[in-house]
CSV table of C-alpha atoms in Angstrom, one decimal:
chain,number,residue,atom,x,y,z
A,721,MET,CA,-15.5,54.4,27.6
A,722,ALA,CA,-15.4,56.8,30.5
A,723,ILE,CA,-13.5,60.0,30.0
A,724,ILE,CA,-11.2,61.3,32.7
A,725,ASN,CA,-10.4,64.8,31.5
A,726,GLN,CA,-7.3,66.0,33.3
A,727,ALA,CA,-7.6,69.5,31.6
A,728,THR,CA,-11.1,70.2,32.9
A,729,LYS,CA,-10.9,67.9,35.9
A,730,GLU,CA,-14.0,66.0,34.9
A,731,LEU,CA,-14.9,62.3,35.1
A,732,GLN,CA,-17.6,61.4,32.5
A,733,VAL,CA,-19.4,58.1,32.7
A,734,LYS,CA,-22.0,56.5,30.5
A,735,ILE,CA,-24.7,54.2,32.0
A,736,VAL,CA,-27.2,52.4,29.7
A,737,TYR,CA,-30.5,51.1,30.9
A,738,TYR,CA,-31.3,48.0,28.9
A,739,GLY,CA,-34.2,45.5,28.8
A,740,PRO,CA,-37.4,44.4,27.1
A,741,ALA,CA,-39.9,46.8,25.7
A,742,MET,CA,-42.3,48.4,28.2
A,743,GLY,CA,-40.2,47.2,31.1
A,744,GLY,CA,-39.8,50.6,32.7
A,745,LYS,CA,-36.4,51.9,31.4
A,746,THR,CA,-37.7,55.3,30.5
A,747,THR,CA,-39.7,55.5,33.8
A,748,ASN,CA,-36.4,55.0,35.7
A,749,LEU,CA,-34.9,58.0,34.0
A,750,VAL,CA,-38.0,60.1,34.5
A,751,GLN,CA,-38.0,59.3,38.2
A,752,VAL,CA,-34.3,60.1,38.6
A,753,HIS,CA,-34.9,63.3,36.8
A,754,ASP,CA,-37.9,64.2,38.9
A,755,HIS,CA,-36.5,63.2,42.3
A,756,VAL,CA,-32.8,63.5,42.3
A,757,GLN,CA,-31.3,65.9,44.8
A,758,THR,CA,-28.7,68.0,43.1
A,759,ALA,CA,-27.2,71.4,43.3
A,760,ALA,CA,-28.8,74.0,41.0
A,761,GLY,CA,-27.7,73.6,37.5
A,762,ASN,CA,-26.2,70.1,38.0
A,763,LYS,CA,-29.2,68.3,36.4
A,764,GLY,CA,-29.6,68.4,32.7
A,765,LYS,CA,-32.7,68.2,30.6
A,766,LEU,CA,-34.3,64.8,30.1
A,767,VAL,CA,-34.2,64.3,26.3
A,768,SER,CA,-36.6,61.6,24.9
A,769,LEU,CA,-36.5,60.6,21.3
A,770,ALA,CA,-39.8,58.8,21.3
A,771,THR,CA,-42.7,57.9,19.0
A,772,SER,CA,-46.0,59.7,19.2
A,773,SER,CA,-47.2,56.9,21.5
A,774,ASP,CA,-44.3,57.5,23.9
A,775,ARG,CA,-42.3,54.5,22.9
A,776,THR,CA,-38.6,55.1,22.8
A,777,LEU,CA,-37.5,55.4,19.2
A,778,PHE,CA,-33.8,56.1,19.6
A,779,PHE,CA,-32.8,56.8,23.2
A,780,ASP,CA,-33.6,58.8,26.3
A,781,PHE,CA,-30.8,60.8,27.7
A,782,LEU,CA,-30.2,62.4,31.1
A,783,PRO,CA,-27.0,64.1,32.1
A,784,ILE,CA,-26.4,64.5,35.8
A,785,GLU,CA,-23.5,66.0,37.6
A,786,ALA,CA,-22.8,64.4,41.0
A,787,MET,CA,-20.4,64.9,43.8
A,788,THR,CA,-16.8,65.9,43.4
A,789,ILE,CA,-14.3,63.2,44.0
A,790,ARG,CA,-10.8,64.4,44.9
A,791,GLY,CA,-11.2,67.5,42.8
A,792,PHE,CA,-12.8,65.9,39.8
A,793,LYS,CA,-16.4,66.7,38.9
A,794,THR,CA,-18.3,63.5,38.1
A,795,LYS,CA,-20.7,63.7,35.2
A,796,PHE,CA,-23.1,60.8,34.6
A,797,GLN,CA,-24.8,60.3,31.3
A,798,LEU,CA,-27.8,58.0,31.6
A,799,TYR,CA,-29.2,56.5,28.4
A,800,THR,CA,-32.0,54.1,27.7
A,801,VAL,CA,-32.3,51.9,24.6
A,802,PRO,CA,-35.5,51.2,22.7
A,803,GLY,CA,-36.8,47.8,23.9
A,804,GLN,CA,-38.6,46.7,20.8
A,805,VAL,CA,-37.0,44.0,18.8
A,806,ILE,CA,-36.9,45.9,15.5
A,807,TYR,CA,-34.6,48.6,16.9
A,808,ASN,CA,-31.6,46.4,17.4
A,809,THR,CA,-29.2,48.5,15.4
A,810,THR,CA,-30.2,51.5,17.5
A,811,ARG,CA,-29.4,49.5,20.7
A,812,GLN,CA,-26.0,48.7,19.3
A,813,LEU,CA,-25.3,52.4,18.7
A,814,VAL,CA,-26.4,53.5,22.1
A,815,LEU,CA,-24.2,50.8,23.7
A,816,ARG,CA,-21.1,52.2,22.1
A,817,GLY,CA,-18.7,53.5,24.8
A,818,VAL,CA,-20.9,52.1,27.7
A,819,ASP,CA,-19.3,52.0,31.1
A,820,GLY,CA,-22.1,50.4,33.2
A,821,ILE,CA,-25.5,48.7,32.5
A,822,VAL,CA,-28.7,48.5,34.4
A,823,PHE,CA,-30.8,45.7,33.0
A,824,VAL,CA,-34.5,46.4,33.7
A,825,ALA,CA,-36.5,43.3,33.7
A,826,ASP,CA,-40.3,43.1,33.7
A,827,SER,CA,-41.5,41.0,36.6
A,828,GLN,CA,-44.8,39.8,35.1
A,829,PHE,CA,-44.8,36.1,34.5
A,830,GLU,CA,-45.7,36.3,30.9
A,831,LYS,CA,-42.7,38.6,30.2
A,832,MET,CA,-40.1,36.1,31.2
A,833,PRO,CA,-39.3,34.9,27.7
A,834,GLU,CA,-38.9,38.6,26.6
A,835,ASN,CA,-36.6,39.2,29.6
A,836,VAL,CA,-34.4,36.3,28.7
A,837,GLU,CA,-34.4,37.2,25.0
A,838,SER,CA,-33.4,40.8,25.8
A,839,PHE,CA,-30.6,39.7,28.1
A,840,GLN,CA,-29.2,37.4,25.4
A,841,ASN,CA,-29.6,40.3,22.9
A,842,LEU,CA,-27.5,42.5,25.3
A,843,MET,CA,-24.7,39.9,25.3
A,844,ASP,CA,-24.9,39.5,21.5
A,845,ASN,CA,-24.8,43.3,21.0
A,846,LEU,CA,-21.8,43.7,23.4
A,847,GLN,CA,-20.0,41.0,21.5
A,848,SER,CA,-20.6,42.8,18.2
A,849,LEU,CA,-18.8,45.8,19.8
A,850,LYS,CA,-16.0,43.5,21.0
A,851,LEU,CA,-17.1,43.9,24.6
A,852,ASN,CA,-17.8,41.2,27.2
A,853,LEU,CA,-20.6,41.5,29.7
A,854,HIS,CA,-18.3,40.1,32.4
A,855,ASP,CA,-15.9,43.1,32.0
A,856,ILE,CA,-18.7,45.7,32.4
A,857,PRO,CA,-20.3,46.5,35.7
A,858,TYR,CA,-24.0,45.7,35.6
A,859,VAL,CA,-26.9,45.3,37.9
A,860,LEU,CA,-30.4,43.8,37.5
A,861,GLN,CA,-33.6,45.5,38.4
A,862,TYR,CA,-36.8,43.5,38.7
A,863,ASN,CA,-39.4,46.1,38.0
A,864,LYS,CA,-43.2,46.3,38.3
A,865,ARG,CA,-43.3,44.4,41.6
A,866,ASP,CA,-46.6,46.1,42.4
A,867,LEU,CA,-48.5,44.1,39.7
A,868,PRO,CA,-50.5,41.0,40.8
A,869,ASN,CA,-49.0,38.5,38.3
A,870,VAL,CA,-45.3,38.8,39.1
A,871,ALA,CA,-42.9,36.0,39.1
A,872,PRO,CA,-41.1,35.2,42.5
A,873,MET,CA,-37.8,37.0,42.9
A,874,GLU,CA,-36.0,33.6,43.2
A,875,TYR,CA,-37.4,32.5,39.8
A,876,MET,CA,-36.1,35.8,38.2
A,877,GLU,CA,-32.8,35.3,39.8
A,878,PHE,CA,-32.6,31.8,38.4
A,879,LEU,CA,-33.5,33.0,34.9
A,880,LEU,CA,-31.3,36.2,34.8
A,881,ASN,CA,-28.7,36.0,37.5
A,882,ASN,CA,-27.6,32.4,37.3
A,883,ARG,CA,-24.0,32.9,36.3
A,884,GLU,CA,-20.7,32.1,37.9
A,885,VAL,CA,-20.6,35.6,39.4
A,886,GLN,CA,-24.0,36.9,40.6
A,887,VAL,CA,-24.5,40.6,40.3
A,888,PRO,CA,-26.6,42.8,42.6
A,889,SER,CA,-30.3,42.8,41.9
A,890,PHE,CA,-33.1,45.0,43.1
A,891,SER,CA,-36.9,44.8,43.2
A,892,ALA,CA,-38.5,48.0,42.0
A,893,THR,CA,-41.7,49.7,41.3
A,894,ALA,CA,-40.2,52.4,39.1
A,895,HIS,CA,-43.4,54.5,38.6
A,896,ARG,CA,-43.5,55.0,42.4
A,897,CYS,CA,-39.7,55.6,42.4
A,898,GLU,CA,-39.2,52.5,44.6
A,899,GLY,CA,-35.9,50.8,43.9
A,900,VAL,CA,-34.8,53.4,41.3
A,901,PHE,CA,-32.2,55.2,43.4
A,902,GLU,CA,-31.0,51.9,45.0
A,903,THR,CA,-30.3,50.6,41.5
A,904,LEU,CA,-28.6,53.8,40.3
A,905,ASN,CA,-26.4,54.0,43.4
A,906,MET,CA,-25.3,50.4,43.1
A,907,ILE,CA,-24.2,50.7,39.5
A,908,THR,CA,-22.4,53.9,40.5
A,909,ARG,CA,-20.6,52.1,43.3
A,910,LEU,CA,-19.6,49.2,41.0
A,911,LEU,CA,-18.3,51.7,38.4
A,912,LEU,CA,-16.2,53.5,40.9
A,913,HIS,CA,-14.8,50.2,42.2
A,914,LYS,CA,-13.8,49.4,38.7
A,915,PHE,CA,-12.0,52.7,38.2
A,916,ILE,CA,-10.2,52.2,41.4
A,917,ASN,CA,-9.1,48.8,40.5
A,918,GLN,CA,-7.9,49.7,37.0
A,919,SER,CA,-4.2,50.4,36.9
A,920,VAL,CA,-4.5,52.6,33.9
A,921,PRO,CA,-7.9,54.4,33.6
A,922,GLN,CA,-9.3,55.9,30.5
A,923,TYR,CA,-8.3,59.4,29.7
A,924,ALA,CA,-9.3,62.3,27.6
B,1250,MET,CA,-12.8,48.1,21.5
B,1251,ALA,CA,-10.2,50.8,20.8
B,1252,THR,CA,-10.1,53.6,23.2
B,1253,LEU,CA,-9.5,57.4,23.4
B,1254,PRO,CA,-6.0,58.5,24.0
B,1255,GLN,CA,-4.8,60.3,27.1
B,1256,ILE,CA,-5.3,64.0,26.5
B,1257,THR,CA,-3.4,66.4,28.7
B,1258,GLU,CA,-4.0,70.1,29.3
B,1259,GLU,CA,-1.5,70.9,26.6
B,1260,ASP,CA,-3.5,68.8,24.1
B,1261,ILE,CA,-6.7,70.6,25.0
B,1262,GLN,CA,-5.0,73.9,24.5
B,1263,LYS,CA,-3.9,72.9,21.0
B,1264,LEU,CA,-7.3,71.5,20.2
B,1265,ASP,CA,-8.9,74.7,21.4
B,1266,GLU,CA,-6.5,76.8,19.4
B,1267,THR,CA,-7.5,74.8,16.3
B,1268,LEU,CA,-11.1,75.3,17.0
B,1269,ARG,CA,-10.7,79.1,17.6
B,1270,GLU,CA,-8.9,79.5,14.3
B,1271,PHE,CA,-11.5,77.4,12.6
B,1272,ASN,CA,-14.4,79.4,14.0
B,1273,THR,CA,-12.8,82.7,12.8
B,1274,SER,CA,-12.0,81.3,9.3
B,1275,ALA,CA,-15.4,79.6,8.8
B,1276,ASP,CA,-17.4,82.2,10.7
B,1277,ALA,CA,-18.8,79.4,12.9
B,1278,THR,CA,-20.8,80.2,16.1
B,1279,VAL,CA,-19.4,77.3,18.1
B,1280,SER,CA,-17.5,74.2,17.4
B,1281,LEU,CA,-17.1,71.1,19.5
B,1282,ILE,CA,-14.9,68.0,19.6
B,1283,ILE,CA,-16.9,65.1,20.9
B,1284,ASP,CA,-16.4,61.4,21.5
B,1285,LYS,CA,-18.5,59.0,19.5
B,1286,ALA,CA,-20.0,57.7,22.7
B,1287,GLY,CA,-21.6,61.1,23.1
B,1288,PHE,CA,-19.2,62.9,25.5
B,1289,LEU,CA,-18.1,66.4,25.0
B,1290,ILE,CA,-14.3,66.7,25.0
B,1291,THR,CA,-13.8,70.4,24.3
B,1292,HIS,CA,-15.5,73.4,22.6
B,1293,GLN,CA,-14.9,76.9,21.5
B,1294,GLY,CA,-17.1,79.8,20.5
B,1295,ASP,CA,-20.2,81.5,21.7
B,1296,SER,CA,-22.0,78.6,23.5
B,1297,ASP,CA,-24.2,80.5,26.0
B,1298,GLU,CA,-27.5,79.7,24.2
B,1299,PHE,CA,-26.7,76.0,23.6
B,1300,ASP,CA,-26.9,72.9,25.8
B,1301,LEU,CA,-23.7,71.4,24.5
B,1302,THR,CA,-23.9,68.3,26.6
B,1303,THR,CA,-27.2,67.3,25.0
B,1304,ILE,CA,-26.0,68.4,21.6
B,1305,ALA,CA,-22.9,66.2,21.9
B,1306,ALA,CA,-25.1,63.2,22.8
B,1307,LEU,CA,-27.6,63.7,20.1
B,1308,ALA,CA,-25.0,64.6,17.4
B,1309,SER,CA,-23.0,61.5,18.0
B,1310,GLY,CA,-26.2,59.4,17.9
B,1311,ALA,CA,-27.4,61.0,14.8
B,1312,PHE,CA,-24.0,60.7,13.1
B,1313,MET,CA,-23.7,57.0,14.0
B,1314,ALA,CA,-27.2,56.3,12.8
B,1315,ASN,CA,-26.6,58.0,9.5
B,1316,GLN,CA,-23.3,56.2,9.1
B,1317,THR,CA,-25.1,52.9,9.7
B,1318,ILE,CA,-27.8,53.8,7.1
B,1319,ALA,CA,-25.0,54.7,4.6
B,1320,GLY,CA,-23.5,51.3,5.2
B,1321,LEU,CA,-26.9,49.6,4.5
B,1322,VAL,CA,-27.0,51.3,1.1
B,1323,SER,CA,-23.4,50.2,0.4
B,1324,GLU,CA,-21.9,53.6,0.9
B,1325,THR,CA,-18.5,53.2,2.4
B,1326,THR,CA,-17.2,56.8,2.2
B,1327,PHE,CA,-19.7,58.4,4.6
B,1328,ASN,CA,-17.9,60.9,6.8
B,1329,SER,CA,-20.2,63.9,7.5
B,1330,THR,CA,-23.7,65.1,8.0
B,1331,TYR,CA,-25.3,68.5,7.4
B,1332,GLN,CA,-28.5,69.8,9.0
B,1333,GLN,CA,-29.7,73.0,7.2
B,1334,GLY,CA,-31.7,75.3,9.4
B,1335,GLU,CA,-33.3,78.7,9.0
B,1336,ASN,CA,-31.2,80.4,11.7
B,1337,GLN,CA,-28.5,78.0,12.7
B,1338,SER,CA,-27.1,75.0,10.8
B,1339,LEU,CA,-25.1,72.1,12.0
B,1340,PHE,CA,-22.3,70.3,10.3
B,1341,VAL,CA,-20.8,67.1,11.8
B,1342,THR,CA,-17.7,65.5,10.4
B,1343,ASN,CA,-15.6,62.5,11.3
B,1344,VAL,CA,-12.2,63.1,12.8
B,1345,ASP,CA,-10.9,59.6,13.6
B,1346,ASP,CA,-12.1,56.3,14.9
B,1347,HIS,CA,-13.2,57.9,18.2
B,1348,CYS,CA,-14.0,61.6,17.6
B,1349,LEU,CA,-16.2,63.9,15.7
B,1350,LEU,CA,-16.1,67.6,15.0
B,1351,VAL,CA,-19.5,69.4,15.4
B,1352,VAL,CA,-19.9,72.9,14.0
B,1353,ILE,CA,-22.9,75.2,14.7
B,1354,PHE,CA,-23.0,78.1,12.3
B,1355,LYS,CA,-25.4,80.8,11.1
B,1356,SER,CA,-27.4,79.6,8.2
B,1357,ASP,CA,-26.4,82.6,6.1
B,1358,THR,CA,-22.9,81.3,6.2
B,1359,GLY,CA,-22.4,78.9,3.3
B,1360,VAL,CA,-21.8,75.3,4.3
B,1361,GLY,CA,-19.2,75.2,1.6
B,1362,VAL,CA,-17.0,77.5,3.6
B,1363,VAL,CA,-17.5,75.4,6.7
B,1364,LYS,CA,-16.6,72.2,4.9
B,1365,TYR,CA,-13.6,73.8,3.3
B,1366,TYR,CA,-12.0,75.0,6.5
B,1367,ALA,CA,-13.1,71.8,8.4
B,1368,ILE,CA,-10.8,69.8,6.2
B,1369,THR,CA,-7.7,71.5,7.7
B,1370,ALA,CA,-9.1,71.7,11.2
B,1371,VAL,CA,-9.9,67.9,11.2
B,1372,LYS,CA,-6.4,67.1,10.0
B,1373,ARG,CA,-4.9,69.2,12.9
B,1374,ILE,CA,-7.3,67.7,15.5
B,1375,ALA,CA,-6.5,64.2,14.2
B,1376,ARG,CA,-2.8,64.9,14.3
B,1377,GLN,CA,-3.0,66.1,17.9
B,1378,LEU,CA,-5.0,63.1,18.9
B,1379,LYS,CA,-2.4,60.9,17.3
B,1380,ILE,CA,0.4,62.6,19.2
B,1381,ALA,CA,-1.7,62.1,22.4
B,1382,ARG,CA,-2.1,58.4,21.5
B,1383,LYS,CA,1.6,57.8,21.1
B,1384,ARG,CA,2.4,59.4,24.4
B,1385,ALA,CA,2.7,56.9,27.3
B,1386,PRO,CA,0.1,57.5,30.0
B,1387,ASP,CA,2.0,59.0,32.9
B,1388,GLU,CA,-0.7,60.5,35.0
B,1389,SER,CA,-3.7,58.9,36.6
B,1390,LEU,CA,-6.7,59.9,38.6
B,1391,ASP,CA,-6.1,58.5,42.1
B,1392,LEU,CA,-9.4,57.3,43.4
B,1393,SER,CA,-7.8,54.9,45.8
B,1394,MET,CA,-8.5,57.3,48.7
B,1395,LEU,CA,-12.2,57.2,48.0
B,1396,ASN,CA,-14.3,55.1,50.4
B,1397,VAL,CA,-16.6,53.3,48.0
B,1398,ALA,CA,-19.0,52.4,50.7
B,1399,ASP,CA,-19.9,56.1,50.9
B,1400,THR,CA,-21.4,55.9,47.4
B,1401,GLN,CA,-24.4,54.2,48.7
B,1402,TYR,CA,-26.0,57.6,48.6
B,1403,PHE,CA,-24.1,59.0,45.7
B,1404,PHE,CA,-27.5,60.1,44.2
B,1405,ARG,CA,-30.0,61.1,46.8
B,1406,LYS,CA,-33.7,61.2,46.4
B,1407,LYS,CA,-35.5,64.3,47.5
B,1408,GLU,CA,-37.2,63.8,50.7
B,1409,LYS,CA,-40.7,65.0,51.6
B,1410,GLU,CA,-42.1,66.4,54.8
B,1411,PRO,CA,-44.7,64.2,56.6
B,1412,GLY,CA,-47.4,66.5,55.2
B,1413,GLY,CA,-46.3,65.8,51.7
B,1414,LYS,CA,-44.5,69.1,51.2
B,1415,LYS,CA,-41.0,69.2,49.8
B,1416,ARG,CA,-38.3,70.5,52.1
B,1417,GLN,CA,-37.0,73.9,51.3
């Protein structure tokens, strides 16, 4: 849960990038880290707990300090989860205290079953933490749109965004930084909407 | 999911006082109170050489992973981890359902001393958090004046000059 620290005048928010293995979650964080425009010292180190073959083992972590809102410094902590099926316990740990989620789907046709499975896994893991996806701001990112074998956006919307309330979705080519900031800004916007609408926000 | 209590400036002062006394007694370099989601709540000590934001995120992840492993081997009393280093060591102990105490100390300081004084410190921290939890929230962050439409460019991408050079 977000921390609003009245003592240090800070708002801390946790955003988790979720999705199937090799979908581009880590690439999103790398691109944000490399291209974000921040004041000196406001961008932390990108920490990756990865295997020797660069697959995420535990999580990637990027702290960024953004603009000040009414005297409060806003600190965003961006996490990714390991996508591989065997690391489900790790995904549950990283989801603890999540405020917003970016679901990074792989647009390649043959990856559709993995996308659907990963989304179902997200809902299951939230349920195990007594959380409900409908209570948490989230956005969808359809990544790898530069590849030749991608599914149409409408088809991906039908598979992943076919609920009572449709959430914002973005096409992206994360390795070229296309769609990365649009996605991040939208989840930020949804999170701030949520804080504004909450009568009693979270404190620390 | 249970949440953290409202913590006021007075709470932070008392938590900091506990940490300062603990650092002196246990000869700790720096001690931190962190949320189990990885957020740093407060810290005391000589922290210049440490990236405390990252340490908080990694320490909470490592603690939760170890706790899960302990559960898998039917160990139900798990409440601390100890990383022994050549120069600096790290001790992480449970405070309550939401928080952890992280202690960085010189390796020539015995972990026994740290553990001994941590018992009292943890009790004081937990007590202060309990007081905070009982207190009715009477302050809030007023974000209502914020024009959320402006957050479209909350995070801006660095732009490049037509020639490919980055702007100064």
